[in-house]
Amino acid sequence: KNQVEQSPQSLIILEGKNCTLQCNYTVSPFSNLRWYKQDTGRGPVSLTIMTFSENTKSNGRYTATLDADTKQSSLHITASQLSDSASYICVVGKANTGTASKLTFGTGTRLQVTL
Amino acid sequence: NAGVTQTPKFRVLKTGQSMTLLCAQDMNHEYMYWYRQDPGMGLRLIHYSVGEGTTAKGEVPDGYNVSRLKKQNFLLGLESAAPSQTSVYFCASSYTGFRIDEQYFGPGTRLTVT
């Protein structure tokens, strides 16, 4: 069964601190892995997209890593800001799916950044 | 560019009523998608379209119908709403369905069926 599991479920950190969110997946065959940020009451917004040949990708203070051998990814947030408070969703795309990319979504990690 | 917009933002229906959710995109994208997001679950694909005049079933299509009469619009219909369809519905679009093509999401429609 294709699954994407994220940890922790929720996290509270102080502004300015770093944090790392984890994602494990069983989707096969693997095509790509995405991290999305979803603010409360809004739609998800893409942060990074990686294929199996990429093991790290950055977008500002966000850095995603991918280990396709162990089927793990992480999202590292540096020098957190209050605006980073959101849910972060790991999404894995399946290969060989015909006309449309089949995506499996994790349930997300809810991050709260406090003063 | 407005990106992806959804109408309405909120709706309350009684069991058995029908309604249509409208999604519009101004990015000239070929592919459009409807997802639902429920507490404790990841987004799940309901239906999608690979171009004007086409539709296809996703992971959870039962109880929903869709139409793509114009390239920029993708409609999701509930013919007879059930409480199990209480959810937040997201529309998304992408230029193609290519494996690393980014999907752009709308702001969502919160639907409650009583």
Coordinates of C-alpha atoms in Angstrom, one line a residue:
Chain A
K1 CA 0.0 0.0 0.0
N2 CA 1.3 3.5 -0.9
Q3 CA 1.7 5.5 2.2
V4 CA 3.4 8.7 3.4
E5 CA 4.0 9.1 7.1
Q6 CA 5.1 12.3 8.7
S7 CA 6.6 13.1 12.1
P8 CA 6.1 14.7 14.4
Q9 CA 2.4 15.4 14.2
S10 CA 2.9 18.8 15.7
L11 CA 5.7 20.9 16.9
I12 CA 6.1 24.2 18.8
I13 CA 9.4 26.1 18.6
L14 CA 10.7 29.5 19.5
E15 CA 11.2 32.2 16.9
G16 CA 14.7 32.1 15.5
K17 CA 15.2 28.4 16.2
N18 CA 15.8 25.7 13.6
C19 CA 13.6 22.6 13.2
T20 CA 13.5 19.4 11.1
L21 CA 10.4 17.6 9.9
Q22 CA 10.5 14.0 8.8
C23 CA 8.7 12.1 6.1
N24 CA 8.8 8.3 5.4
Y25 CA 7.2 6.8 2.4
T26 CA 6.4 3.4 0.8
V27 CA 5.2 4.7 -2.6
S28 CA 6.5 2.6 -5.4
P29 CA 7.7 3.1 -8.0
F30 CA 9.0 6.4 -6.9
S31 CA 8.9 9.4 -9.1
N32 CA 9.2 12.6 -7.1
L33 CA 8.8 14.0 -3.6
R34 CA 7.3 17.4 -2.8
W35 CA 7.0 19.5 0.3
Y36 CA 4.0 21.9 0.6
K37 CA 3.3 24.6 3.1
Q38 CA -0.4 25.1 4.1
D39 CA -1.4 28.1 6.1
T40 CA -4.6 27.7 8.1
G41 CA -7.7 28.2 5.9
R42 CA -5.6 28.3 2.7
G43 CA -4.5 25.9 0.0
P44 CA -1.1 24.2 -0.1
V45 CA 1.8 26.0 -1.6
S46 CA 4.7 24.2 -3.1
L47 CA 8.1 24.6 -1.4
T48 CA 10.3 22.0 -3.2
I49 CA 10.0 19.2 -5.7
M50 CA 12.8 16.5 -5.9
T51 CA 13.3 13.6 -8.1
F52 CA 15.2 10.4 -7.1
S53 CA 18.5 11.9 -8.5
E54 CA 18.3 14.9 -6.2
N55 CA 19.2 14.5 -2.6
T56 CA 18.9 18.1 -1.5
K57 CA 17.0 21.2 -2.6
S58 CA 16.6 24.6 -1.0
N59 CA 14.0 27.4 -1.1
G60 CA 15.2 30.3 1.0
R61 CA 15.2 29.1 4.6
Y62 CA 13.7 25.8 3.7
T63 CA 16.0 22.9 2.8
A64 CA 14.6 19.5 1.8
T65 CA 16.6 16.3 1.7
L66 CA 15.8 13.0 0.1
D67 CA 17.3 9.5 0.6
A68 CA 15.6 7.4 -2.0
D69 CA 17.3 4.3 -0.7
T70 CA 15.8 4.5 2.7
K71 CA 12.7 6.2 1.4
Q72 CA 13.0 9.1 3.8
S73 CA 12.9 12.9 3.4
S74 CA 13.3 15.8 5.8
L75 CA 12.5 19.4 5.7
H76 CA 14.8 21.7 7.6
I77 CA 13.6 25.2 8.5
T78 CA 16.4 27.6 9.5
A79 CA 15.9 30.7 11.7
S80 CA 12.2 30.2 12.1
Q81 CA 9.8 33.1 11.8
L82 CA 6.2 33.6 13.1
S83 CA 5.1 33.3 9.5
D84 CA 6.4 29.8 9.3
S85 CA 3.5 28.7 11.5
A86 CA 1.6 26.3 9.2
S87 CA 1.1 22.7 8.3
Y88 CA 3.9 21.1 6.2
I89 CA 2.8 18.4 3.9
C90 CA 5.0 15.7 2.3
V91 CA 3.7 14.4 -1.0
V92 CA 5.1 11.6 -3.0
G93 CA 4.5 11.1 -6.7
K94 CA 4.3 7.6 -8.3
A95 CA 5.9 6.8 -11.5
N96 CA 4.4 5.0 -14.5
T97 CA 0.8 6.2 -13.9
G98 CA -0.2 7.1 -17.4
T99 CA -1.7 10.5 -18.1
A100 CA -1.5 12.1 -14.7
S101 CA 0.9 12.1 -11.9
K102 CA -0.5 10.1 -9.0
L103 CA 0.3 11.9 -5.7
T104 CA 0.1 10.4 -2.2
F105 CA -0.3 13.1 0.5
G106 CA 0.9 12.8 4.1
T107 CA -1.2 14.1 6.9
G108 CA 1.2 17.0 7.6
T109 CA 3.2 18.3 10.5
R110 CA 1.6 21.3 12.2
L111 CA 4.3 23.8 13.2
Q112 CA 3.7 26.6 15.6
V113 CA 6.4 29.3 16.0
T114 CA 6.1 31.4 19.2
L115 CA 7.8 34.4 20.7
Chain B
N1 CA -2.9 36.7 -12.3
A2 CA -5.4 35.4 -9.8
G3 CA -4.1 31.9 -10.1
V4 CA -6.6 29.3 -9.0
T5 CA -9.9 30.6 -7.6
Q6 CA -12.8 28.6 -6.0
T7 CA -16.4 29.5 -5.5
P8 CA -18.0 29.5 -3.0
K9 CA -15.7 29.6 0.0
F10 CA -18.2 28.1 2.5
R11 CA -21.5 26.2 2.1
V12 CA -23.9 24.4 4.3
L13 CA -26.1 21.8 2.7
K14 CA -28.9 19.6 4.0
T15 CA -28.6 15.8 3.2
G16 CA -30.0 15.2 -0.3
Q17 CA -29.4 18.7 -1.7
S18 CA -27.3 19.3 -4.7
M19 CA -24.6 21.9 -5.4
T20 CA -21.8 22.7 -7.8
L21 CA -18.4 23.9 -6.8
L22 CA -16.6 26.1 -9.4
C23 CA -12.9 26.2 -10.0
A24 CA -11.2 28.7 -12.3
Q25 CA -7.6 29.1 -13.3
D26 CA -6.0 31.8 -15.4
M27 CA -2.6 30.2 -16.0
N28 CA -3.6 28.3 -19.2
H29 CA -3.0 25.0 -17.5
E30 CA -4.1 21.8 -19.2
Y31 CA -4.5 19.7 -16.1
M32 CA -7.0 20.3 -13.3
Y33 CA -7.8 18.4 -10.2
W34 CA -10.3 18.2 -7.4
Y35 CA -9.2 17.0 -3.9
R36 CA -10.9 16.7 -0.6
Q37 CA -9.1 17.2 2.7
D38 CA -10.4 15.5 5.9
P39 CA -9.1 15.7 9.5
G40 CA -6.3 13.2 10.1
M41 CA -6.1 12.3 6.4
G42 CA -4.0 13.5 3.5
L43 CA -5.6 15.1 0.5
R44 CA -7.3 12.6 -1.7
L45 CA -8.0 13.0 -5.4
I46 CA -11.6 12.9 -6.4
H47 CA -11.5 13.6 -10.2
Y48 CA -9.1 15.2 -12.6
S49 CA -9.0 16.4 -16.2
V50 CA -6.2 16.3 -18.7
G51 CA -7.7 18.9 -21.0
E52 CA -10.9 20.6 -22.1
G53 CA -13.7 18.2 -22.5
T54 CA -12.0 15.3 -20.6
T55 CA -12.5 14.0 -17.1
A56 CA -11.2 11.0 -15.2
K57 CA -11.8 9.3 -11.8
G58 CA -9.4 9.7 -9.0
E59 CA -9.1 7.8 -5.7
V60 CA -12.5 8.7 -4.2
P61 CA -14.9 9.6 -7.1
D62 CA -18.2 8.1 -5.7
G63 CA -20.9 10.6 -5.1
Y64 CA -19.3 13.3 -7.3
N65 CA -19.5 14.3 -10.9
V66 CA -17.3 16.8 -12.8
S67 CA -17.2 18.7 -16.1
R68 CA -14.6 20.6 -18.0
L69 CA -16.4 22.5 -20.7
K70 CA -13.9 25.3 -20.9
K71 CA -10.1 24.9 -20.4
Q72 CA -10.1 27.4 -17.6
N73 CA -13.0 26.0 -15.5
F74 CA -13.5 22.7 -13.7
L75 CA -16.8 22.0 -12.0
L76 CA -17.4 19.6 -9.2
G77 CA -21.0 18.5 -8.6
L78 CA -22.7 16.8 -5.7
E79 CA -26.0 15.4 -6.9
S80 CA -27.3 14.2 -3.5
A81 CA -25.2 15.4 -0.7
A82 CA -24.4 13.1 2.3
P83 CA -22.9 13.9 5.7
S84 CA -19.8 11.9 4.6
Q85 CA -19.1 14.6 2.0
T86 CA -18.5 17.2 4.7
S87 CA -15.0 18.2 3.9
V88 CA -12.7 20.9 2.6
Y89 CA -12.5 20.8 -1.2
F90 CA -9.4 22.0 -3.0
C91 CA -9.0 22.5 -6.7
A92 CA -5.6 22.5 -8.3
S93 CA -4.1 22.9 -11.7
S94 CA -0.8 22.1 -13.5
Y95 CA 0.6 22.9 -16.9
T96 CA 0.8 19.3 -17.7
G97 CA 0.6 16.0 -15.8
F98 CA 4.4 15.5 -16.2
R99 CA 5.9 13.8 -13.2
I100 CA 7.6 16.9 -11.7
D101 CA 5.0 19.5 -12.8
E102 CA 4.0 21.7 -10.0
Q103 CA 0.3 21.7 -8.9
Y104 CA -1.1 25.1 -7.9
F105 CA -3.9 25.0 -5.4
G106 CA -6.9 27.2 -4.8
P107 CA -8.0 28.5 -1.4
G108 CA -10.5 25.8 -0.8
T109 CA -14.3 25.4 -0.2
R110 CA -15.5 24.3 3.2
L111 CA -18.6 22.2 2.8
T112 CA -20.8 21.0 5.7
V113 CA -23.6 18.6 5.0
T114 CA -26.1 18.3 7.9

